[in-house]
Coordinates of C-alpha atoms and ligand atoms in Angstrom, one line a residue:
M1 CA 9.6 -4.2 10.4
I2 CA 8.8 -2.2 7.5
D3 CA 5.2 0.3 6.9
T4 CA 4.7 -0.4 3.9
H5 CA 2.4 1.7 3.0
C6 CA 1.8 5.2 4.5
H7 CA 1.4 8.7 3.5
I8 CA 3.7 10.4 5.9
D9 CA 3.8 13.3 2.9
F10 CA 0.3 14.3 4.3
R11 CA -0.4 17.5 6.0
D12 CA -1.4 15.6 9.1
F13 CA 2.6 15.1 10.1
D14 CA 3.7 18.9 9.0
R15 CA 4.1 19.7 12.4
D16 CA 6.1 16.7 13.7
R17 CA 7.7 14.7 10.3
A18 CA 11.3 14.0 11.4
E19 CA 10.1 13.1 15.1
V20 CA 6.9 10.3 13.4
I21 CA 9.7 9.0 11.5
A22 CA 12.5 8.8 14.2
D23 CA 10.1 7.6 16.9
A24 CA 9.5 4.9 14.2
V25 CA 12.3 3.6 14.3
A26 CA 13.0 3.6 17.8
C27 CA 9.9 1.4 17.3
G28 CA 11.5 -1.3 15.3
V29 CA 9.8 0.4 12.1
D30 CA 12.8 0.6 10.0
R31 CA 12.2 1.1 6.8
L32 CA 8.5 3.0 5.2
I33 CA 7.2 3.2 1.3
N34 CA 5.8 6.3 1.3
I35 CA 2.5 5.7 -0.9
G36 CA 1.9 8.7 -4.0
A37 CA -2.0 9.3 -4.2
D38 CA -2.0 12.0 -7.0
I39 CA 1.1 14.2 -8.6
E40 CA 2.1 16.4 -5.8
S41 CA 1.8 13.6 -3.0
S42 CA 3.9 11.6 -5.5
R43 CA 6.1 14.6 -6.0
R44 CA 6.3 14.8 -1.8
S45 CA 7.1 11.0 -1.5
L46 CA 9.6 10.8 -4.0
H47 CA 11.1 14.0 -2.2
L48 CA 10.9 12.0 1.7
A49 CA 12.4 8.8 -0.7
E50 CA 15.5 11.3 -1.5
T51 CA 16.4 12.6 1.8
H52 CA 16.0 9.8 4.6
D53 CA 17.8 6.6 3.5
N54 CA 15.1 4.8 5.6
I55 CA 12.2 5.9 2.7
F56 CA 11.2 4.7 -0.2
C57 CA 8.5 5.8 -2.2
T58 CA 5.6 5.1 -4.9
V59 CA 4.3 7.8 -7.4
G60 CA 0.5 7.1 -8.4
V61 CA -2.9 8.5 -8.9
H62 CA -5.2 7.1 -6.8
P63 CA -8.7 6.5 -8.1
H64 CA -10.4 9.3 -5.9
D65 CA -8.1 11.5 -8.7
S66 CA -8.5 9.6 -12.1
K67 CA -9.3 12.9 -13.8
T68 CA -6.2 14.6 -12.9
L69 CA -4.5 11.7 -14.8
T70 CA -3.1 13.3 -17.6
P71 CA -0.7 12.3 -20.0
E72 CA 1.8 14.7 -19.1
F73 CA 1.5 13.8 -15.9
L74 CA 2.7 9.9 -17.0
K75 CA 5.4 11.2 -18.3
E76 CA 6.6 12.6 -15.4
M77 CA 5.6 9.4 -13.6
E78 CA 8.2 7.5 -15.6
A79 CA 10.8 10.4 -14.9
M80 CA 10.4 9.8 -11.6
A81 CA 10.7 6.0 -11.5
A82 CA 13.6 6.5 -12.8
S83 CA 15.1 6.5 -9.3
R84 CA 16.1 3.8 -7.6
K85 CA 14.0 4.7 -4.5
V86 CA 10.8 4.8 -6.7
V87 CA 10.0 1.1 -5.9
G88 CA 6.4 0.5 -7.3
I89 CA 3.5 2.3 -8.9
G90 CA 0.7 3.5 -6.9
E91 CA -1.8 3.9 -5.2
I92 CA -4.3 2.7 -8.4
G93 CA -7.7 1.2 -8.5
L94 CA -11.0 1.7 -8.7
D95 CA -13.5 2.8 -5.9
Y96 CA -16.9 2.9 -6.3
Y97 CA -17.8 3.6 -2.8
R98 CA -17.1 7.0 -2.6
N99 CA -17.1 7.5 -6.6
L100 CA -15.0 10.8 -6.7
S101 CA -14.4 10.5 -10.5
P102 CA -17.2 8.4 -13.1
H103 CA -16.4 4.4 -13.2
D104 CA -15.3 4.5 -16.7
I105 CA -12.5 7.0 -15.8
Q106 CA -11.1 5.2 -13.3
K107 CA -10.9 2.3 -15.2
K108 CA -8.8 4.0 -17.9
A109 CA -6.1 5.6 -15.3
F110 CA -6.0 2.2 -13.1
I111 CA -5.4 0.6 -16.7
Q112 CA -2.7 3.5 -18.2
Q113 CA -0.8 3.2 -15.2
L114 CA -0.7 -0.4 -14.9
D115 CA 0.4 -0.7 -18.3
L116 CA 3.3 2.2 -17.3
A117 CA 3.9 -0.6 -14.6
A118 CA 4.2 -3.3 -16.8
A119 CA 6.7 -1.5 -19.0
L120 CA 9.0 -0.3 -16.4
H121 CA 9.0 -3.8 -14.8
R122 CA 7.4 -2.4 -11.6
P123 CA 4.9 -3.6 -9.5
V124 CA 1.7 -2.3 -8.4
V125 CA 0.2 -1.1 -5.2
I126 CA -3.8 -1.1 -5.3
H127 CA -6.9 0.6 -4.0
V128 CA -9.8 -1.5 -4.2
R129 CA -13.0 -0.3 -2.8
E130 CA -16.5 -2.0 -3.5
A131 CA -15.4 -2.6 -6.8
M132 CA -13.5 -6.2 -6.1
D133 CA -14.9 -7.9 -9.5
D134 CA -13.9 -5.4 -12.3
A135 CA -10.5 -4.6 -10.0
L136 CA -10.0 -8.6 -10.6
Q137 CA -11.2 -8.8 -14.1
I138 CA -8.6 -6.2 -15.0
I139 CA -5.7 -7.9 -13.3
Q140 CA -6.5 -10.6 -14.4
G141 CA -5.3 -9.7 -18.1
Y142 CA -1.9 -8.6 -16.6
A143 CA -1.4 -12.0 -15.0
G144 CA 2.2 -13.1 -15.1
K145 CA 3.7 -9.8 -16.4
M146 CA 3.4 -8.1 -13.2
R147 CA 3.2 -8.7 -9.2
G148 CA 1.6 -6.1 -7.1
V149 CA -0.3 -6.0 -3.8
F150 CA -3.7 -4.9 -2.9
H151 CA -3.7 -2.8 0.2
C152 CA -6.0 -2.3 2.9
F153 CA -7.1 -6.1 1.6
P154 CA -10.9 -5.9 1.5
G155 CA -11.7 -9.0 -0.4
T156 CA -13.2 -12.5 0.9
T157 CA -10.8 -15.5 1.3
E158 CA -11.7 -17.0 -1.7
Q159 CA -11.0 -13.4 -3.6
A160 CA -7.4 -13.6 -2.4
K161 CA -6.2 -17.0 -2.8
R162 CA -6.8 -15.9 -6.7
L163 CA -4.8 -12.9 -6.3
A164 CA -2.1 -15.3 -4.8
G165 CA -2.7 -17.7 -8.1
I166 CA -1.7 -15.2 -10.0
G167 CA 1.4 -13.7 -8.1
F168 CA -0.3 -11.0 -6.1
L169 CA 0.0 -10.5 -2.7
I170 CA -2.0 -8.6 0.1
S171 CA -1.9 -6.5 3.0
V172 CA -3.4 -5.7 6.4
N173 CA -3.7 -2.4 8.8
G174 CA -5.1 -1.6 11.8
V175 CA -9.0 -3.2 10.3
L176 CA -7.5 -6.0 11.7
T177 CA -7.9 -4.9 15.3
Y178 CA -11.2 -3.6 14.6
K179 CA -14.2 -5.8 15.9
N180 CA -15.3 -8.2 13.2
S181 CA -13.3 -7.2 10.5
R182 CA -13.3 -9.3 7.1
M183 CA -10.2 -8.9 6.9
A184 CA -9.2 -10.7 10.2
K185 CA -10.8 -13.4 8.8
V186 CA -8.7 -13.1 5.7
A187 CA -5.5 -12.8 7.6
Q188 CA -6.1 -16.4 9.3
E189 CA -7.0 -18.2 6.8
V190 CA -4.9 -16.8 3.7
D191 CA -0.8 -18.1 3.3
L192 CA 1.1 -16.1 5.1
E193 CA 3.1 -15.4 1.5
M194 CA 1.2 -13.5 0.4
V195 CA 0.4 -10.6 3.3
L196 CA 2.3 -7.3 3.5
I197 CA 1.5 -5.0 7.0
E198 CA 0.9 -1.5 6.4
T199 CA -0.6 1.4 8.7
D200 CA -2.2 3.8 5.1
C201 CA -1.6 6.3 8.2
P202 CA -2.6 9.5 8.8
Y203 CA -5.6 6.9 8.2
L204 CA -7.4 3.1 10.1
T205 CA -5.6 3.9 13.1
P206 CA -5.1 0.2 15.1
E207 CA -6.4 -0.5 18.8
P208 CA -5.7 0.9 21.0
H209 CA -5.2 3.9 19.5
R210 CA -8.2 4.0 17.7
G211 CA -9.5 7.9 17.2
Q212 CA -6.4 8.7 17.5
R213 CA -3.9 10.2 14.1
N214 CA -2.1 6.8 12.8
T215 CA 1.3 6.7 12.3
P216 CA 4.1 4.4 10.8
A217 CA 5.3 3.5 14.3
Y218 CA 1.8 1.5 15.1
V219 CA 2.5 -1.0 12.2
R220 CA 3.6 -3.3 15.1
F221 CA 0.2 -4.0 16.5
V222 CA -1.0 -4.6 13.1
C223 CA 2.2 -7.2 13.2
H224 CA 0.8 -8.1 16.8
K225 CA -2.4 -8.9 16.3
L226 CA -1.5 -10.7 13.0
A227 CA 0.3 -13.2 15.3
E228 CA -2.0 -13.4 17.6
I229 CA -4.8 -14.1 14.5
R230 CA -2.7 -17.3 13.7
R231 CA -1.3 -17.9 16.9
M232 CA 2.9 -17.7 15.8
D233 CA 5.8 -15.4 17.7
V234 CA 5.6 -11.9 16.8
A235 CA 9.2 -12.4 15.4
D236 CA 8.2 -15.2 12.7
I237 CA 5.3 -12.8 11.4
D238 CA 8.0 -9.8 10.9
K239 CA 10.5 -12.1 9.1
I240 CA 8.4 -13.9 7.1
T241 CA 6.0 -9.9 6.4
T242 CA 9.6 -8.3 6.0
R243 CA 10.8 -10.6 3.4
N244 CA 7.7 -10.9 2.1
A245 CA 8.0 -6.7 1.3
E246 CA 11.6 -7.3 0.4
K247 CA 11.0 -9.1 -2.1
L248 CA 8.0 -7.5 -3.8
F249 CA 9.7 -3.9 -3.4
R250 CA 12.8 -5.4 -4.7
L251 CA 14.1 -3.8 -1.5
V252 CA 16.8 -6.0 -1.2
D253 CA 18.2 -6.1 -4.6
M254 CA 19.0 -1.5 -3.7
F255 CA 22.1 -2.9 -1.2
E256 CA 24.1 -5.4 -3.9
Ligands
NI301 NI1 -3.1 4.8 0.8

């Protein structure tokens, strides 16, 4: 299994990071993609990836921190992406829920990083909250030029299908296990070829551990829930979602 979206560089893991990684492997989660969210966490993600064979990373600036995206950091991201362990640009996107950066600045940072990803031929990891219409409109302009995933998918089945049409994927996480989640309905209705699993840890802990810190090992609860929703074997869901992630992030090429 692959946890395609985790943040184990965060302070929440400072006291037991090595155990958290070992525990994930022991639970069958053999690869992790650690996601950059700002300048510092992108640097820490790259460091983790370069010091662990089974960790890959992305670099990028989250919409909350759009204000901090400088031309210097864009250059640094490009330099970091020369590493084979940087498998994408992200997380980037639009967040009109918390609105920690003004909308026009969020859009500008999103587009600058999409342009960088297109130039580097890297997939993107997209965070969207309460901004699906604007995000879809912007992404439409990159159709055919890049691939990517809308992580912690916040949209409808119809929006997911539009994304599939332009080669984009969605990822699901602990939210699947919460009561009345729209994510569960979407996960039931879309083509499995467009679905990845993730934790977004330390956030969004799946049941039955909700309320505690989330960790990559818990991606197995997401896999189990998806299997239950689709009425399929866990092993088949694991196989399909792992292959989807390997293809999107080109994890297989890495060993050829
Ligand atoms: Ni995240």
